């Protein structure tokens, strides 16, 4: 496959789009591997961060697609340790945010990462309507989506006894403002790449 | 002028003992807080994972309300909320167009966005010089101060302490008579928002943290973040099933340790809400705290 071949109409590589949208320039990465060395999730990742940097640098559509299909980008915990250690000051967690949005948008989410996505979605849906997180409602919603009914069943009574579970959601006084913010954010360019 | 207070969702829900102990300690120190009216969720990791604009818009509304209510500074005790609010302020100060767009949407001025500070920053300011004289029961335990990620990283957002080997919590613990230990997992990640979708990851990461703290002789792990607390306390079983070991070390919020040292009631500090019982050896300060739920 030729390297000149790109995925988008404007002939931009994913790294170009990333630079345009976020200002993060991954061409600066010189493969020292420091980010991956300290990453708490590297051992579970199909491609650790330094590897996806290199894959994106090539601009090859097949490798770009492999990154977007990887489990790694969803396993990143945004712990920021790679970012503070990168000698080239590349904001790697920001790159991961960008890649997740693109992966979701193109329907390339890794099957084993779907529960993580479901969880984020349940979380956002909870605040979309009430403005504040309703933990119990969110967890129930997540369980419906993930069909993980039994997990956590044993901890719930303990939490309840300790007064840690709210039975009813808190709501902000102006839920309309929340809906406006969500609507505006839905037009986010990154989520549409 | 009272300091603004952004409690965030965890403190209003499953981590309420953090808020309880914080309010009790600040009351004892005569520091007044005023909750930002009608604040909303900061979006936590879910928003920035899926939509960058939303990750700015959600904290921005709370910041705009705080500004309108006259606050210049906000105490944000949850490390995750603190990081989101601080990052949003920084991003909007650098992007006028986005700031104005959000101001229009929330119909608020957003001209002087308040500065967020974390709990350790506030304590650094308000703990009196002569604190030692005020202690009723010095907290003379060996403690592992666990900072986690977002209190200290990245420096340009949090503008606080050192990224790799922070010290502020250690200094606070010394002030109440504790012996903070030198250990390796001060700023290693606990698994953050994976508590529900990937509890196994939380178990693996927390087991490493607990192992190191215990092997160095810590009697308690001290935290300043609801996520760190719930992963190390509420998810203790996940750590135990990962390593096959049993851990009894309790996890205390920094404000609970200070509260105990000031002689405040364990119940007022919410110690009974922990999953891992807070049993600290008697002797030194002759405190035995039992906290099975009533
Ligand atoms: S932010 Fe993500 S990629 Fe970077 S070290 Fe943490 S988990 Fe790894
Ligand atoms: S630490 Fe920075 S320069 Fe080194 S491999 Fe990672 S991204 Fe590249």
Short mmCIF file of N, CA, C and O in Angstrom, two decimals, chain B residues 156-211:
data_model
loop_
_atom_site.label_atom_id
_atom_site.label_comp_id
_atom_site.label_asym_id
_atom_site.label_seq_id
_atom_site.Cartn_x
_atom_site.Cartn_y
_atom_site.Cartn_z
N UNK B 156 1.53 21.95 34.41
CA UNK B 156 1.03 23.23 33.88
C UNK B 156 -0.47 23.39 34.13
O UNK B 156 -0.98 24.50 34.07
N UNK B 157 -1.17 22.30 34.39
CA UNK B 157 -2.59 22.41 34.71
C UNK B 157 -2.78 22.60 36.21
O UNK B 157 -3.46 23.50 36.66
N UNK B 158 -2.15 21.75 37.01
CA UNK B 158 -2.44 21.78 38.44
C UNK B 158 -1.64 22.85 39.18
O UNK B 158 -2.06 23.31 40.24
N UNK B 159 -0.50 23.23 38.64
CA UNK B 159 0.36 24.24 39.28
C UNK B 159 0.51 23.97 40.76
O UNK B 159 0.20 24.81 41.61
N UNK B 160 0.97 22.77 41.07
CA UNK B 160 1.02 22.37 42.46
C UNK B 160 2.07 21.29 42.66
O UNK B 160 2.10 20.32 41.92
N UNK B 161 2.92 21.45 43.64
CA UNK B 161 3.85 20.43 44.11
C UNK B 161 4.71 19.83 42.97
O UNK B 161 4.77 20.35 41.87
N UNK B 162 5.35 18.69 43.26
CA UNK B 162 6.24 18.07 42.28
C UNK B 162 5.53 16.90 41.63
O UNK B 162 4.86 16.12 42.30
N UNK B 163 5.74 16.75 40.32
CA UNK B 163 5.02 15.71 39.59
C UNK B 163 5.37 14.29 40.04
O UNK B 163 4.52 13.43 40.12
N UNK B 164 6.65 14.03 40.24
CA UNK B 164 7.07 12.64 40.48
C UNK B 164 7.19 12.29 41.97
O UNK B 164 6.97 11.16 42.35
N UNK B 165 7.58 13.25 42.78
CA UNK B 165 7.75 12.94 44.20
C UNK B 165 7.18 14.09 45.03
O UNK B 165 7.92 14.84 45.66
N UNK B 166 5.85 14.21 45.02
CA UNK B 166 5.24 15.34 45.73
C UNK B 166 5.44 15.22 47.25
O UNK B 166 5.71 14.13 47.76
N UNK B 167 5.29 16.34 47.92
CA UNK B 167 5.61 16.36 49.35
C UNK B 167 4.56 17.00 50.23
O UNK B 167 4.62 16.88 51.45
N UNK B 168 3.61 17.72 49.63
CA UNK B 168 2.72 18.54 50.46
C UNK B 168 1.92 17.71 51.48
O UNK B 168 1.80 18.08 52.64
N UNK B 169 1.40 16.57 51.04
CA UNK B 169 0.60 15.76 51.96
C UNK B 169 1.49 15.20 53.07
O UNK B 169 1.08 15.12 54.23
N UNK B 170 2.71 14.84 52.72
CA UNK B 170 3.66 14.34 53.71
C UNK B 170 3.91 15.40 54.79
O UNK B 170 3.94 15.11 55.98
N UNK B 171 4.05 16.66 54.32
CA UNK B 171 4.29 17.74 55.28
C UNK B 171 3.08 17.93 56.21
O UNK B 171 3.23 18.14 57.40
N UNK B 172 1.89 17.83 55.63
CA UNK B 172 0.67 17.98 56.44
C UNK B 172 0.60 16.86 57.48
O UNK B 172 0.27 17.07 58.64
N UNK B 173 0.94 15.65 57.05
CA UNK B 173 0.90 14.52 57.99
C UNK B 173 1.90 14.72 59.13
O UNK B 173 1.63 14.40 60.28
N UNK B 174 3.07 15.26 58.80
CA UNK B 174 4.06 15.53 59.86
C UNK B 174 3.49 16.50 60.88
O UNK B 174 3.72 16.36 62.08
N UNK B 175 2.72 17.48 60.38
CA UNK B 175 2.17 18.48 61.29
C UNK B 175 1.21 17.90 62.31
O UNK B 175 0.99 18.48 63.36
N UNK B 176 0.59 16.75 61.97
CA UNK B 176 -0.35 16.17 62.95
C UNK B 176 0.30 15.01 63.69
O UNK B 176 -0.38 14.22 64.35
N UNK B 177 1.60 14.90 63.59
CA UNK B 177 2.31 13.92 64.39
C UNK B 177 2.57 12.59 63.72
O UNK B 177 3.13 11.68 64.33
N UNK B 178 2.17 12.45 62.44
CA UNK B 178 2.38 11.17 61.75
C UNK B 178 3.79 11.08 61.19
O UNK B 178 4.49 12.09 61.07
N UNK B 179 4.19 9.85 60.86
CA UNK B 179 5.50 9.64 60.24
C UNK B 179 5.29 9.19 58.80
O UNK B 179 5.01 8.02 58.54
N UNK B 180 5.35 10.14 57.83
CA UNK B 180 5.15 9.75 56.44
C UNK B 180 6.34 8.94 55.92
O UNK B 180 7.49 9.28 56.18
N UNK B 181 6.04 7.87 55.22
CA UNK B 181 7.10 6.97 54.75
C UNK B 181 7.54 7.34 53.34
O UNK B 181 6.77 7.88 52.55
N UNK B 182 8.76 6.98 53.05
CA UNK B 182 9.28 7.10 51.70
C UNK B 182 8.83 5.82 50.99
O UNK B 182 9.13 4.73 51.46
N UNK B 183 8.08 5.95 49.92
CA UNK B 183 7.65 4.73 49.23
C UNK B 183 7.54 4.99 47.74
O UNK B 183 7.65 6.14 47.30
N UNK B 184 7.30 3.92 46.96
CA UNK B 184 7.47 4.04 45.51
C UNK B 184 6.19 4.32 44.74
O UNK B 184 6.23 4.59 43.55
N UNK B 185 5.03 4.26 45.41
CA UNK B 185 3.79 4.33 44.64
C UNK B 185 2.96 5.58 44.89
O UNK B 185 1.76 5.61 44.60
N UNK B 186 3.61 6.62 45.37
CA UNK B 186 2.95 7.90 45.65
C UNK B 186 2.07 8.40 44.51
O UNK B 186 1.00 8.94 44.74
N UNK B 187 2.57 8.25 43.31
CA UNK B 187 1.86 8.85 42.17
C UNK B 187 1.52 7.83 41.08
O UNK B 187 1.33 8.17 39.92
N UNK B 188 1.49 6.54 41.45
CA UNK B 188 1.10 5.52 40.46
C UNK B 188 -0.43 5.48 40.39
O UNK B 188 -1.11 5.66 41.39
N UNK B 189 -0.95 5.19 39.22
CA UNK B 189 -2.40 5.23 39.01
C UNK B 189 -3.13 4.07 39.73
O UNK B 189 -2.63 2.95 39.78
N UNK B 190 -4.32 4.35 40.28
CA UNK B 190 -5.11 3.34 41.01
C UNK B 190 -6.12 2.65 40.09
O UNK B 190 -6.85 1.76 40.52
N UNK B 191 -6.21 3.10 38.83
CA UNK B 191 -7.20 2.51 37.93
C UNK B 191 -8.36 3.46 37.67
O UNK B 191 -9.23 3.20 36.85
N UNK B 192 -8.38 4.55 38.40
CA UNK B 192 -9.29 5.67 38.16
C UNK B 192 -10.71 5.21 37.84
O UNK B 192 -11.32 4.45 38.57
N UNK B 193 -11.23 5.65 36.69
CA UNK B 193 -12.62 5.43 36.35
C UNK B 193 -12.95 4.01 35.90
O UNK B 193 -14.06 3.74 35.45
N UNK B 194 -11.99 3.07 36.00
CA UNK B 194 -12.28 1.70 35.56
C UNK B 194 -12.95 0.86 36.65
O UNK B 194 -13.13 -0.34 36.46
N UNK B 195 -13.30 1.47 37.76
CA UNK B 195 -13.87 0.75 38.89
C UNK B 195 -15.04 -0.15 38.47
O UNK B 195 -15.12 -1.30 38.89
N UNK B 196 -15.93 0.36 37.63
CA UNK B 196 -17.08 -0.44 37.20
C UNK B 196 -16.77 -1.27 35.94
O UNK B 196 -16.90 -2.48 35.96
N UNK B 197 -16.30 -0.64 34.84
CA UNK B 197 -16.18 -1.47 33.62
C UNK B 197 -15.01 -2.46 33.64
O UNK B 197 -15.07 -3.46 32.95
N UNK B 198 -13.92 -2.16 34.38
CA UNK B 198 -12.78 -3.09 34.42
C UNK B 198 -12.25 -3.20 35.84
O UNK B 198 -11.12 -2.81 36.14
N UNK B 199 -13.07 -3.75 36.71
CA UNK B 199 -12.68 -3.88 38.12
C UNK B 199 -11.38 -4.67 38.26
O UNK B 199 -10.60 -4.44 39.17
N UNK B 200 -11.13 -5.58 37.31
CA UNK B 200 -9.90 -6.38 37.38
C UNK B 200 -8.65 -5.50 37.27
O UNK B 200 -7.66 -5.73 37.94
N UNK B 201 -8.73 -4.46 36.43
CA UNK B 201 -7.60 -3.55 36.26
C UNK B 201 -7.36 -2.80 37.58
O UNK B 201 -6.23 -2.67 38.06
N UNK B 202 -8.45 -2.33 38.19
CA UNK B 202 -8.34 -1.64 39.48
C UNK B 202 -7.70 -2.57 40.51
O UNK B 202 -6.81 -2.16 41.26
N UNK B 203 -8.10 -3.83 40.51
CA UNK B 203 -7.53 -4.80 41.45
C UNK B 203 -6.03 -4.96 41.24
O UNK B 203 -5.25 -4.92 42.19
N UNK B 204 -5.60 -5.06 39.99
CA UNK B 204 -4.18 -5.24 39.71
C UNK B 204 -3.38 -4.02 40.14
O UNK B 204 -2.34 -4.14 40.80
N UNK B 205 -3.87 -2.83 39.79
CA UNK B 205 -3.10 -1.62 40.10
C UNK B 205 -3.11 -1.32 41.60
O UNK B 205 -2.09 -0.93 42.17
N UNK B 206 -4.26 -1.53 42.25
CA UNK B 206 -4.33 -1.23 43.69
C UNK B 206 -3.54 -2.24 44.51
O UNK B 206 -2.97 -1.88 45.54
N UNK B 207 -3.48 -3.48 44.06
CA UNK B 207 -2.71 -4.48 44.81
C UNK B 207 -1.24 -4.07 44.87
O UNK B 207 -0.59 -4.19 45.91
N UNK B 208 -0.72 -3.51 43.78
CA UNK B 208 0.69 -3.07 43.78
C UNK B 208 0.90 -1.95 44.79
O UNK B 208 1.92 -1.87 45.46
N UNK B 209 -0.07 -1.05 44.83
CA UNK B 209 0.03 0.10 45.74
C UNK B 209 -0.01 -0.38 47.19
O UNK B 209 0.82 -0.01 48.02
N UNK B 210 -0.98 -1.27 47.48
CA UNK B 210 -1.13 -1.77 48.85
C UNK B 210 0.09 -2.59 49.26
O UNK B 210 0.60 -2.46 50.37
N UNK B 211 0.59 -3.43 48.34
CA UNK B 211 1.77 -4.25 48.64
C UNK B 211 2.93 -3.39 49.08
O UNK B 211 3.60 -3.68 50.07
#
